[in-house]
PDB file of C-alpha atoms and ligand atoms in Angstrom:
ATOM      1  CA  UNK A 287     108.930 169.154 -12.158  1.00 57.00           C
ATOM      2  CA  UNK A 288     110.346 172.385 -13.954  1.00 66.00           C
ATOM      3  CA  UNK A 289     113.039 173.785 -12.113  1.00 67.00           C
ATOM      4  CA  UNK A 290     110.904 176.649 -10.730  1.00 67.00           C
ATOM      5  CA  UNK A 291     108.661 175.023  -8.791  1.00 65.00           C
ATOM      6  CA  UNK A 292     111.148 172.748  -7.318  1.00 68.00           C
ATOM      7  CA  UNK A 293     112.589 175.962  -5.506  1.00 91.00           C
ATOM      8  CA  UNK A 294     109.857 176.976  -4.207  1.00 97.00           C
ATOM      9  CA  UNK A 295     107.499 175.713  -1.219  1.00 98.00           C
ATOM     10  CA  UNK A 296     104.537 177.139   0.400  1.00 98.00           C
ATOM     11  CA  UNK A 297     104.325 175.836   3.895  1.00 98.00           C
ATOM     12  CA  UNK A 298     101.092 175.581   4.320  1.00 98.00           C
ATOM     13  CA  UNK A 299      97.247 174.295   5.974  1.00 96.00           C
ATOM     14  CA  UNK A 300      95.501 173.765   3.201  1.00 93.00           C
ATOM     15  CA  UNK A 301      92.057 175.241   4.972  1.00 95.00           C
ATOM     16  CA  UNK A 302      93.931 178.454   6.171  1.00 97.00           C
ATOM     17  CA  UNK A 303      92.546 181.560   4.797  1.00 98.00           C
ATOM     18  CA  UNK A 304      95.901 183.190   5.294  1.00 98.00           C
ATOM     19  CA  UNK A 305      97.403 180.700   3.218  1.00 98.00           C
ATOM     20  CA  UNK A 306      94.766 180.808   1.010  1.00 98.00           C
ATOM     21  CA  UNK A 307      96.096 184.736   0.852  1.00 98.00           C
ATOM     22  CA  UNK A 308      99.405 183.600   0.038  1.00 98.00           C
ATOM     23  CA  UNK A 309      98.287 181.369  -2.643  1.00 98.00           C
ATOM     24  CA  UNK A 310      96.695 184.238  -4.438  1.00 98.00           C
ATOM     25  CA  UNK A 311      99.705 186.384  -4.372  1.00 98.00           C
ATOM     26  CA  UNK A 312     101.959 183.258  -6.043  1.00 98.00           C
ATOM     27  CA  UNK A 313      99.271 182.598  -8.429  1.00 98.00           C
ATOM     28  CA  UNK A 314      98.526 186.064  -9.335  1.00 98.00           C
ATOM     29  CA  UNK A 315     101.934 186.781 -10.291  1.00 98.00           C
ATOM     30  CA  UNK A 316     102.130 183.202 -11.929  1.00 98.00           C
ATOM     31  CA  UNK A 317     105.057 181.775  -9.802  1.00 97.00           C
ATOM     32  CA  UNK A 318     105.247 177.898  -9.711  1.00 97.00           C
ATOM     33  CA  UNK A 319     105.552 176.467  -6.174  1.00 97.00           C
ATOM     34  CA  UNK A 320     105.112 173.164  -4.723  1.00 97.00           C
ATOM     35  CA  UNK A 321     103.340 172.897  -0.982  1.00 97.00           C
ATOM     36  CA  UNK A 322     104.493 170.742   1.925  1.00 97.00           C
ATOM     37  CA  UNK A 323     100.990 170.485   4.116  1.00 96.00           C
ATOM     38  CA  UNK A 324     102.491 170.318   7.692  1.00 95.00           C
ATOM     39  CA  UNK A 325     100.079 168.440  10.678  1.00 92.00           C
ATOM     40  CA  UNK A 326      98.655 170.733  12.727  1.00 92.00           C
ATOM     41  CA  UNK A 327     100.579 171.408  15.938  1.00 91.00           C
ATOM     42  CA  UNK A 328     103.483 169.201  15.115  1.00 91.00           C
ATOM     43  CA  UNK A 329     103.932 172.035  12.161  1.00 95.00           C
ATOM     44  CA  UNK A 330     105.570 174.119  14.905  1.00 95.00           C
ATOM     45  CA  UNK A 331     108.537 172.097  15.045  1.00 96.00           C
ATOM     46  CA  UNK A 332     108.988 172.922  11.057  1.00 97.00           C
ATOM     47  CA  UNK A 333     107.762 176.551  11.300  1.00 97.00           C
ATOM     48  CA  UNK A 334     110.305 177.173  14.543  1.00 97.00           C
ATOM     49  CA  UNK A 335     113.138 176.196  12.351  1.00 97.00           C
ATOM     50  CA  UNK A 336     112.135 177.686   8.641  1.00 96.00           C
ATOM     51  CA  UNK A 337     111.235 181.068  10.354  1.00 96.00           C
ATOM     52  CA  UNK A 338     111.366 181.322  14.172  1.00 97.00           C
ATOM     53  CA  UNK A 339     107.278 181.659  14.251  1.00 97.00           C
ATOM     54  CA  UNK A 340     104.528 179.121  15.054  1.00 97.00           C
ATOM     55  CA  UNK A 341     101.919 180.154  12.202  1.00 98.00           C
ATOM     56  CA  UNK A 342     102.099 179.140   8.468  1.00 98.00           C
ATOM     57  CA  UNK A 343     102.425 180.287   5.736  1.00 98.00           C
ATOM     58  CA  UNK A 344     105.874 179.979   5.596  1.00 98.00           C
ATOM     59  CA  UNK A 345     107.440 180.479   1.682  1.00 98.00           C
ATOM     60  CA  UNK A 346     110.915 179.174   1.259  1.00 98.00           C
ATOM     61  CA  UNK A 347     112.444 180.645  -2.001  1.00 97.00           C
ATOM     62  CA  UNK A 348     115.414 179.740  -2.771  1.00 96.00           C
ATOM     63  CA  UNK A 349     117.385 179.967   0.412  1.00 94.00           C
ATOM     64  CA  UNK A 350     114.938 182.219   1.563  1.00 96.00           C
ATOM     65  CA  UNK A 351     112.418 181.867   4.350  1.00 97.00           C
ATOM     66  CA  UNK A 352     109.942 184.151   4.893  1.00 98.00           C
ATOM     67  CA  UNK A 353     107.029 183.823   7.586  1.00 98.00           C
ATOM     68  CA  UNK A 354     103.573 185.996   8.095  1.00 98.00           C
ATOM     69  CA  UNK A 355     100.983 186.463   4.699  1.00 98.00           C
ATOM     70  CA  UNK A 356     101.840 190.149   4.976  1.00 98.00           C
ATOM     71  CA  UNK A 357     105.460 189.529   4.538  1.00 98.00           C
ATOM     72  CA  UNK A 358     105.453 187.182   1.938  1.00 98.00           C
ATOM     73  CA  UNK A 359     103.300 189.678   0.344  1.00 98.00           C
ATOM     74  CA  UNK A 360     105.692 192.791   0.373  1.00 98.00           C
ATOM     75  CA  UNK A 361     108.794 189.823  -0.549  1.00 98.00           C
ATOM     76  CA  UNK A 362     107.245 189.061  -3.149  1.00 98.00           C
ATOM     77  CA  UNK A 363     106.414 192.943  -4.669  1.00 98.00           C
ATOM     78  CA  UNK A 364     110.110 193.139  -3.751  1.00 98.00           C
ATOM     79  CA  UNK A 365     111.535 190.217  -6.134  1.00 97.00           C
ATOM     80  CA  UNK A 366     108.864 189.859  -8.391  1.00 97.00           C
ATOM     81  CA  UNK A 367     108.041 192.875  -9.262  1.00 97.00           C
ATOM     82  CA  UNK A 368     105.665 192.001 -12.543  1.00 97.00           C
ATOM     83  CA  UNK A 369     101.617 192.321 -12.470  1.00 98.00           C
ATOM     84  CA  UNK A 370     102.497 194.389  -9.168  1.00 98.00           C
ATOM     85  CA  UNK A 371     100.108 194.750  -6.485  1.00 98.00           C
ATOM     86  CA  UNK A 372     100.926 197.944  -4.939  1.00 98.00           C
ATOM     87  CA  UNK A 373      99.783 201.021  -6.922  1.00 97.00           C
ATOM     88  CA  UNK A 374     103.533 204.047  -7.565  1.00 96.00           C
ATOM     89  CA  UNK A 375     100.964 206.446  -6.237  1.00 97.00           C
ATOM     90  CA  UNK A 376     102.369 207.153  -3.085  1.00 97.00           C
ATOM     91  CA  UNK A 377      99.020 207.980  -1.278  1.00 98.00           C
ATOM     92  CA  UNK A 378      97.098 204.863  -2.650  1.00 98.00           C
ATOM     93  CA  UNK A 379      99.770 203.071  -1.670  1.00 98.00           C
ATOM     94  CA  UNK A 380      99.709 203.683   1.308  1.00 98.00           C
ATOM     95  CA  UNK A 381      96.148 203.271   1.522  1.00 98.00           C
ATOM     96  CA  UNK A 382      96.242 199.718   0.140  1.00 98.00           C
ATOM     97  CA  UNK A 383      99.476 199.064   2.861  1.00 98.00           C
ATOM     98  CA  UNK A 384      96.628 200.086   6.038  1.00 98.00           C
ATOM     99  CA  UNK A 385      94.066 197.928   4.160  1.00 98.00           C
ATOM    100  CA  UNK A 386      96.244 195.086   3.824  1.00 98.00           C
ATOM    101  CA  UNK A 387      97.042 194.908   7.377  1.00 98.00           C
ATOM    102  CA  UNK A 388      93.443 195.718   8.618  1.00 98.00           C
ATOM    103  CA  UNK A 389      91.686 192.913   6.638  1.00 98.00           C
ATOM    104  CA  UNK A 390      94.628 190.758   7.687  1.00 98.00           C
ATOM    105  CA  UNK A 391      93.514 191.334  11.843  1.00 98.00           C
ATOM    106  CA  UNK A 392      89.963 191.157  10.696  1.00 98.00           C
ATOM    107  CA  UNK A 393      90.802 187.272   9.550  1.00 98.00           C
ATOM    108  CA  UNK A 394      91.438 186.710  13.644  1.00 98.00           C
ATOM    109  CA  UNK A 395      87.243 187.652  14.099  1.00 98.00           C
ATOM    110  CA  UNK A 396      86.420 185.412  10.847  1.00 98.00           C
ATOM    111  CA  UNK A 397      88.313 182.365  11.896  1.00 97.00           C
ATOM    112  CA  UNK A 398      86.904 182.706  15.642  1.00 98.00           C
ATOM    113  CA  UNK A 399      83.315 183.635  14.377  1.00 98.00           C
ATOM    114  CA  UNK A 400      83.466 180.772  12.282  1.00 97.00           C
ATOM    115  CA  UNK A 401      84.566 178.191  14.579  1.00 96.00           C
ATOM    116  CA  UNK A 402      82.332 179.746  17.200  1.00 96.00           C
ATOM    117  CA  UNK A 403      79.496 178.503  14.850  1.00 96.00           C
ATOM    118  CA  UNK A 404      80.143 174.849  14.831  1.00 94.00           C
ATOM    119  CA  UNK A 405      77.670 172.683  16.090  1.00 92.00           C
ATOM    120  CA  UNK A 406      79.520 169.159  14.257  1.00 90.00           C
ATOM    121  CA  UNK A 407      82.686 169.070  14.186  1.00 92.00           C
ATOM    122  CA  UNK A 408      83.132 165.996  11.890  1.00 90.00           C
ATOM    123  CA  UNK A 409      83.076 168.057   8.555  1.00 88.00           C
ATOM    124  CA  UNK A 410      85.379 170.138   9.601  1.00 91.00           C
ATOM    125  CA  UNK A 411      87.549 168.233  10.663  1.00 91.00           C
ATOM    126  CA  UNK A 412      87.268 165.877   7.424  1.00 90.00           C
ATOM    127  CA  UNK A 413      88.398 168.811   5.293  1.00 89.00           C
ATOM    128  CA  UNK A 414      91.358 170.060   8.117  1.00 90.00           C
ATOM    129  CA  UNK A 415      92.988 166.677   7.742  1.00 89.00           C
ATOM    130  CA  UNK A 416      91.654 164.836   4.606  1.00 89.00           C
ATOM    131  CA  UNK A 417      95.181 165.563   3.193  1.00 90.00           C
ATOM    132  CA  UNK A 418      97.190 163.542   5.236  1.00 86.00           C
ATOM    133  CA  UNK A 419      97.900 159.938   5.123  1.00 82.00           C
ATOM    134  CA  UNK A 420      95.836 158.194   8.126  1.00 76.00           C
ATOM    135  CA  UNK A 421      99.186 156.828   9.553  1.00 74.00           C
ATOM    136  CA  UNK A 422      97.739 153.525  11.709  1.00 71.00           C
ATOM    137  CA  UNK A 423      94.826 155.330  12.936  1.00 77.00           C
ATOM    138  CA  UNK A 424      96.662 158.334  14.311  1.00 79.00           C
ATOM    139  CA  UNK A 425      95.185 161.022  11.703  1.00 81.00           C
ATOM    140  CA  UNK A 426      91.652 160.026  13.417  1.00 83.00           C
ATOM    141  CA  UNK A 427      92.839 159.739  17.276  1.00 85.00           C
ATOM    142  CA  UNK A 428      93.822 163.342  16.812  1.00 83.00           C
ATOM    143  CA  UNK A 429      90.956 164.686  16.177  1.00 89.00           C
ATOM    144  CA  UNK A 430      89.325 165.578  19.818  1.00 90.00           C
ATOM    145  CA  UNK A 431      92.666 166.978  20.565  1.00 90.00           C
ATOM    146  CA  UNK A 432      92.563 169.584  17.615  1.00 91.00           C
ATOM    147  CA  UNK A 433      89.096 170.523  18.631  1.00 94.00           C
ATOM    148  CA  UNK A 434      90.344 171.257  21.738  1.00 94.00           C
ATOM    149  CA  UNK A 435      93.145 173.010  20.617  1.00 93.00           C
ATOM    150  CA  UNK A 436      91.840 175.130  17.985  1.00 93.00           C
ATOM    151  CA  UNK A 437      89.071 176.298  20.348  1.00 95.00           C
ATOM    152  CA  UNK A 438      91.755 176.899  22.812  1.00 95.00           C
ATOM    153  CA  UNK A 439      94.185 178.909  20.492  1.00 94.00           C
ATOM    154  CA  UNK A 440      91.688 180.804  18.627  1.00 96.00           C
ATOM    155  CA  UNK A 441      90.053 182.011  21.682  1.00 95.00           C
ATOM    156  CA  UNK A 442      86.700 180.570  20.814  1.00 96.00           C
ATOM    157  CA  UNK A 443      84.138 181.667  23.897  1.00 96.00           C
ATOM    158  CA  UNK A 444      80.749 183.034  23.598  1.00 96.00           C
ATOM    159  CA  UNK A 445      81.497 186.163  24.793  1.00 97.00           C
ATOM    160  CA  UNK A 446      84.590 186.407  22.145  1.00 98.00           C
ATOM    161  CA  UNK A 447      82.507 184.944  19.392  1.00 98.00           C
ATOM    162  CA  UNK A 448      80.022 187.726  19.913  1.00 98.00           C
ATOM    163  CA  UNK A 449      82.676 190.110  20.081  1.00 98.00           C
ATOM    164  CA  UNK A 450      84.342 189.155  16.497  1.00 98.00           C
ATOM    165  CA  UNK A 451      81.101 188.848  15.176  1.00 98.00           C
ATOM    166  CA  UNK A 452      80.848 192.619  15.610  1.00 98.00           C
ATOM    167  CA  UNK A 453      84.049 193.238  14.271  1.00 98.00           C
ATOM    168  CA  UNK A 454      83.460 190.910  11.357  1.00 97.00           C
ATOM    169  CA  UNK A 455      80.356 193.240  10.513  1.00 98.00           C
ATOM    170  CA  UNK A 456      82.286 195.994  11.164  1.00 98.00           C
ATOM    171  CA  UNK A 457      85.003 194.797   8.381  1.00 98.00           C
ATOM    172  CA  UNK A 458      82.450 194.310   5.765  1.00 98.00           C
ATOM    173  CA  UNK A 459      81.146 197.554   5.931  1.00 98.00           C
ATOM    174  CA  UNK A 460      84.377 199.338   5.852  1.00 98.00           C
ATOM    175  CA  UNK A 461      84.347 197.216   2.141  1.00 98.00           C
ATOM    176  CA  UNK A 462      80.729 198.426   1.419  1.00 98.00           C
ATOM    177  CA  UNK A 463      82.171 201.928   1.681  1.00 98.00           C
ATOM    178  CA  UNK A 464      85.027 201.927  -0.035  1.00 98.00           C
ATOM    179  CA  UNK A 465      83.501 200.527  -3.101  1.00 98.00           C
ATOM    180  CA  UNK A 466      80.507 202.739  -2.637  1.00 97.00           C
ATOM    181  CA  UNK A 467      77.914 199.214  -2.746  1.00 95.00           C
ATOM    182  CA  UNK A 468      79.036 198.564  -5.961  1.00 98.00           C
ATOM    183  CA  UNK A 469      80.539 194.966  -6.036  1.00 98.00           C
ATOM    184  CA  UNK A 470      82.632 195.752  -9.176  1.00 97.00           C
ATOM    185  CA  UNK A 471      84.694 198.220  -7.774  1.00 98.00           C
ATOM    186  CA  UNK A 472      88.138 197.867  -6.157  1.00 98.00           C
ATOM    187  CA  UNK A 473      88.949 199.289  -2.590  1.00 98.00           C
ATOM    188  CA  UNK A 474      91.934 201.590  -3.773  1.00 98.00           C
ATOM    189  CA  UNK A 475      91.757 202.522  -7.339  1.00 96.00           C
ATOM    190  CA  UNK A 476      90.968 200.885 -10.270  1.00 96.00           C
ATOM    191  CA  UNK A 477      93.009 197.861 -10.222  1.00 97.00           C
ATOM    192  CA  UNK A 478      93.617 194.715  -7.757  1.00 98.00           C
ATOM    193  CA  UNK A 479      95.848 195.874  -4.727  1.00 98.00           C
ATOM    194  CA  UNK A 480      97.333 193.723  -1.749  1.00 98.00           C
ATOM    195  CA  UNK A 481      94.185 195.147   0.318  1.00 98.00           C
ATOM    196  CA  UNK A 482      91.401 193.374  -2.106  1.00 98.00           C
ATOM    197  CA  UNK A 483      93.210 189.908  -1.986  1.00 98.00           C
ATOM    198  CA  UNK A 484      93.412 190.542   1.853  1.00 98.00           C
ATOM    199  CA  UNK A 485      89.879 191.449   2.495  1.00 98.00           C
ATOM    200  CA  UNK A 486      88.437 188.659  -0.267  1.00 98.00           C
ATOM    201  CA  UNK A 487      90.662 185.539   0.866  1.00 98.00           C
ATOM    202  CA  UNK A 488      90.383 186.584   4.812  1.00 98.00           C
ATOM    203  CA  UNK A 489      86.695 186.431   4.247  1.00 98.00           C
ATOM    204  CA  UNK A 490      85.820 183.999   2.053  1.00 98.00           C
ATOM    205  CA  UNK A 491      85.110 181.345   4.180  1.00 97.00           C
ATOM    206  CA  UNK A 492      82.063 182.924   5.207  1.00 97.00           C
ATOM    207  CA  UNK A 493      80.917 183.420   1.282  1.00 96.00           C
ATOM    208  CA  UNK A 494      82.612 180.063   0.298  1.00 95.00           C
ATOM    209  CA  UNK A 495      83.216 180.805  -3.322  1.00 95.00           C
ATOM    210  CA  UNK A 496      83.219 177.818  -5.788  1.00 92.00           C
ATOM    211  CA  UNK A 497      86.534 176.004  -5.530  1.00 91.00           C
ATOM    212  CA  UNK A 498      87.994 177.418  -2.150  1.00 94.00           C
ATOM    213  CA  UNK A 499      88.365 174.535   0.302  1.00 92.00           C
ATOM    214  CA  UNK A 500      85.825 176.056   2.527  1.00 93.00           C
ATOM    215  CA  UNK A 501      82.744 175.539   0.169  1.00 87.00           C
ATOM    216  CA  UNK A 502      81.955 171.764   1.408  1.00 83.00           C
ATOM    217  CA  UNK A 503      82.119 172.663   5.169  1.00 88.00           C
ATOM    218  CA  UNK A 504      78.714 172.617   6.993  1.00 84.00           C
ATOM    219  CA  UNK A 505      78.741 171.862  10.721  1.00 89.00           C
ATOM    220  CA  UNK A 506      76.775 175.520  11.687  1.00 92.00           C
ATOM    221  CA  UNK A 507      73.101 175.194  12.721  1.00 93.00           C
ATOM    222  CA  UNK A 508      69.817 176.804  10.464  1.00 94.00           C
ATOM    223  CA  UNK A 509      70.207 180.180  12.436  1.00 95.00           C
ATOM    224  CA  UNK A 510      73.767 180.968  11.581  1.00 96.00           C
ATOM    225  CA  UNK A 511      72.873 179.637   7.974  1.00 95.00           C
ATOM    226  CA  UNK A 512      70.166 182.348   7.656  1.00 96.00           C
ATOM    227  CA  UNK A 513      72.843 185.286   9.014  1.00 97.00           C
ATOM    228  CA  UNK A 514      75.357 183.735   6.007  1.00 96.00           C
ATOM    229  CA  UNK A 515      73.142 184.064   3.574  1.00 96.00           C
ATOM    230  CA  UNK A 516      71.913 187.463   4.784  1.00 96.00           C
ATOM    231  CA  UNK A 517      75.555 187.970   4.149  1.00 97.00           C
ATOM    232  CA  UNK A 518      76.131 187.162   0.572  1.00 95.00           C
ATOM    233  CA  UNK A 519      73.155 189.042  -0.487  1.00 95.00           C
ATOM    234  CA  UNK A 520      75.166 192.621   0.662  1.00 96.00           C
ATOM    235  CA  UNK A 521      77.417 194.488  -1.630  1.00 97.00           C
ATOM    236  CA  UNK A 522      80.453 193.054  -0.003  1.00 98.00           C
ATOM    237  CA  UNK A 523      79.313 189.738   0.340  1.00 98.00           C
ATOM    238  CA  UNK A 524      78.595 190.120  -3.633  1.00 98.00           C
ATOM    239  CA  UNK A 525      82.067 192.048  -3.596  1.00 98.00           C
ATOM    240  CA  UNK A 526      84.163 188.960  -2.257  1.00 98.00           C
ATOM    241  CA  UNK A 527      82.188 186.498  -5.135  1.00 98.00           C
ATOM    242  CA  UNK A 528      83.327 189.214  -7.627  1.00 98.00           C
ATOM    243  CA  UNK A 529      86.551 189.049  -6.466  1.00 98.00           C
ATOM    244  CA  UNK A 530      87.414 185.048  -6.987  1.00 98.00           C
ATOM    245  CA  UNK A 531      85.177 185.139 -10.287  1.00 97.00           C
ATOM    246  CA  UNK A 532      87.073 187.894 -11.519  1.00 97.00           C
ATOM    247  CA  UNK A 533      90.595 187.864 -10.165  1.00 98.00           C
ATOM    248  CA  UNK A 534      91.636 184.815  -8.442  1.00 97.00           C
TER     249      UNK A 534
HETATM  250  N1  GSH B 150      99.478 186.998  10.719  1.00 56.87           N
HETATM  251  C1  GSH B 150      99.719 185.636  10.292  1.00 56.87           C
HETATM  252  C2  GSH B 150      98.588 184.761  10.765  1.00 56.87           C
HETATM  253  C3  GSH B 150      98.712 183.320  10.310  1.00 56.87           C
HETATM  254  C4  GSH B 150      97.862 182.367  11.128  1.00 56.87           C
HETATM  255  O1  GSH B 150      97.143 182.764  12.043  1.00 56.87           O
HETATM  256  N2  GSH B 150      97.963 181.077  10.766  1.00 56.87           N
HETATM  257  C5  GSH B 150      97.243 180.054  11.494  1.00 56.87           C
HETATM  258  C6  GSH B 150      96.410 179.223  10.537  1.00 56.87           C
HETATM  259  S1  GSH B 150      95.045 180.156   9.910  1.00 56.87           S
HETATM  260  C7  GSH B 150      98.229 179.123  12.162  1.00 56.87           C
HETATM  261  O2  GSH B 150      99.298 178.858  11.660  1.00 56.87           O
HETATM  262  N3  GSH B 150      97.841 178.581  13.322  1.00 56.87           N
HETATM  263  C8  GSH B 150      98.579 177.543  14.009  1.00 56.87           C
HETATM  264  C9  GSH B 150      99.206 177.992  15.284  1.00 56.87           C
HETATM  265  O3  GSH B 150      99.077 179.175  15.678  1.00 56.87           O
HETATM  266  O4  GSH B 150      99.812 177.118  15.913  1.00 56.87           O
HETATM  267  C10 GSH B 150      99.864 185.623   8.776  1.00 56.87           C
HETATM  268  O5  GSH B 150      99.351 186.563   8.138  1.00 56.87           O
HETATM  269  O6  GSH B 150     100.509 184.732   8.211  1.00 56.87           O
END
């Protein structure tokens, strides 16, 4: 282990698009780090005490902790300033800076929409907790408590669902405009920003590009399968493919 990755740990779910956001950032600017995969729920106790928050990702750098994708995001412009992904334009930068935080909400409607969707759960839950050792049967006796309390913490009611599902449609035309329906275009500018890893990794698990930890998950019925791939065939749907061929 070079001496670079061993100070550095993303705190992480391995199926969380915001970690999947913080991933991209590290990766981007080629920074070695090693992840600790905390259980779900009992990562609280851990989270609490890195950062005084209950959601991961949570980077420790160093003696450093910092908690939220957004804010690992700006630490990172901050100390690692190479391959940067805020434009010196003041104007576009603060463009991409409203971006960045708007896609970041918008993951809230994808997650719920998503998990709104599920008809089996087994899938799902296969690729929440496949990473963890099965501890005398306890990974498994979990289970119908997570269901529970994702549904419970994410909000997940029909009349929410519907709700996000608007706001999720919403989101992805706010990316068909800014890059004009063309799929090769940025949204600020000509180069990758803060706001295009936002808006591609908080919605990819609705395009499941190759080699994201979404892309064996099934569990949705024939119906919500036919609005998915009504999806991927718009300019932003394309857009968010273009994105993890191209720049992730
Ligand atoms: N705004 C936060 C959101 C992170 C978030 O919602 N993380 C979820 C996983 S996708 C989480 O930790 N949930 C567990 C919990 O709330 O107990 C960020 O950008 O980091």
């Amino acid at each position: 282990m070079s001496e670079e990755h061993a100070m550095r740990t993303l705190y992480q779910f391995p199926i969380s698009h915001y970690c999947e956001k913080t991933r991209w950032h590290l990766e981007h600017k080629g920074l070695e780090y090693r992840v600790d995969n905390l259980f779900p729920g009992l990562h609280r106790f851990k989270s609490q005490r890195l950062a005084g928050i209950r959601t991961l990702p949570i980077l420790q750098d160093g003696d450093q902790s910092i908690g939220d994708s957004t804010q690992i995001a700006l630490y990172l412009e901050q100390h690692y300033p190479d391959k940067p992904l805020l434009p010196t334009d003041a104007k576009e930068r603060q463009q991409v800076l409203e971006l960045e935080e708007r896609f970041d909400r918008l993951g809230v409607h994808v997650r719920r929409w998503l998990y709104g969707q599920i008809k089996d759960w087994e899938s799902v839950m296969h690729a929440m907790l496949k990473v963890y050792r099965p501890l005398l049967g306890l990974r498994d006796l979990m289970k119908p408590v997570l269901i529970n309390g994702v549904q419970k913490l994410y909000g997940v009611t029909p009349q929410r669902v519907a709700q996000s599902q608007a706001e999720l449609l919403e989101g992805l035309a706010l990316i068909e405009s800014r890059i004009q329906g063309d799929p090769s275009r940025y949204l600020v500018g000509e180069q990758l920003s803060l706001a295009d890893i936002s808006a591609a990794a908080l919605f990819a698990p609705l395009f499941t590009p190759a080699g994201t930890p979404w892309a064996g998950i099934a569990g949705h019925d024939g119906k919500t399968q036919a609005f998915l791939d009504e999806l991927h065939a718009h300019p932003a749907g394309q857009w968010v493919l273009r994105r993890y061929a191209a720049d992730r």
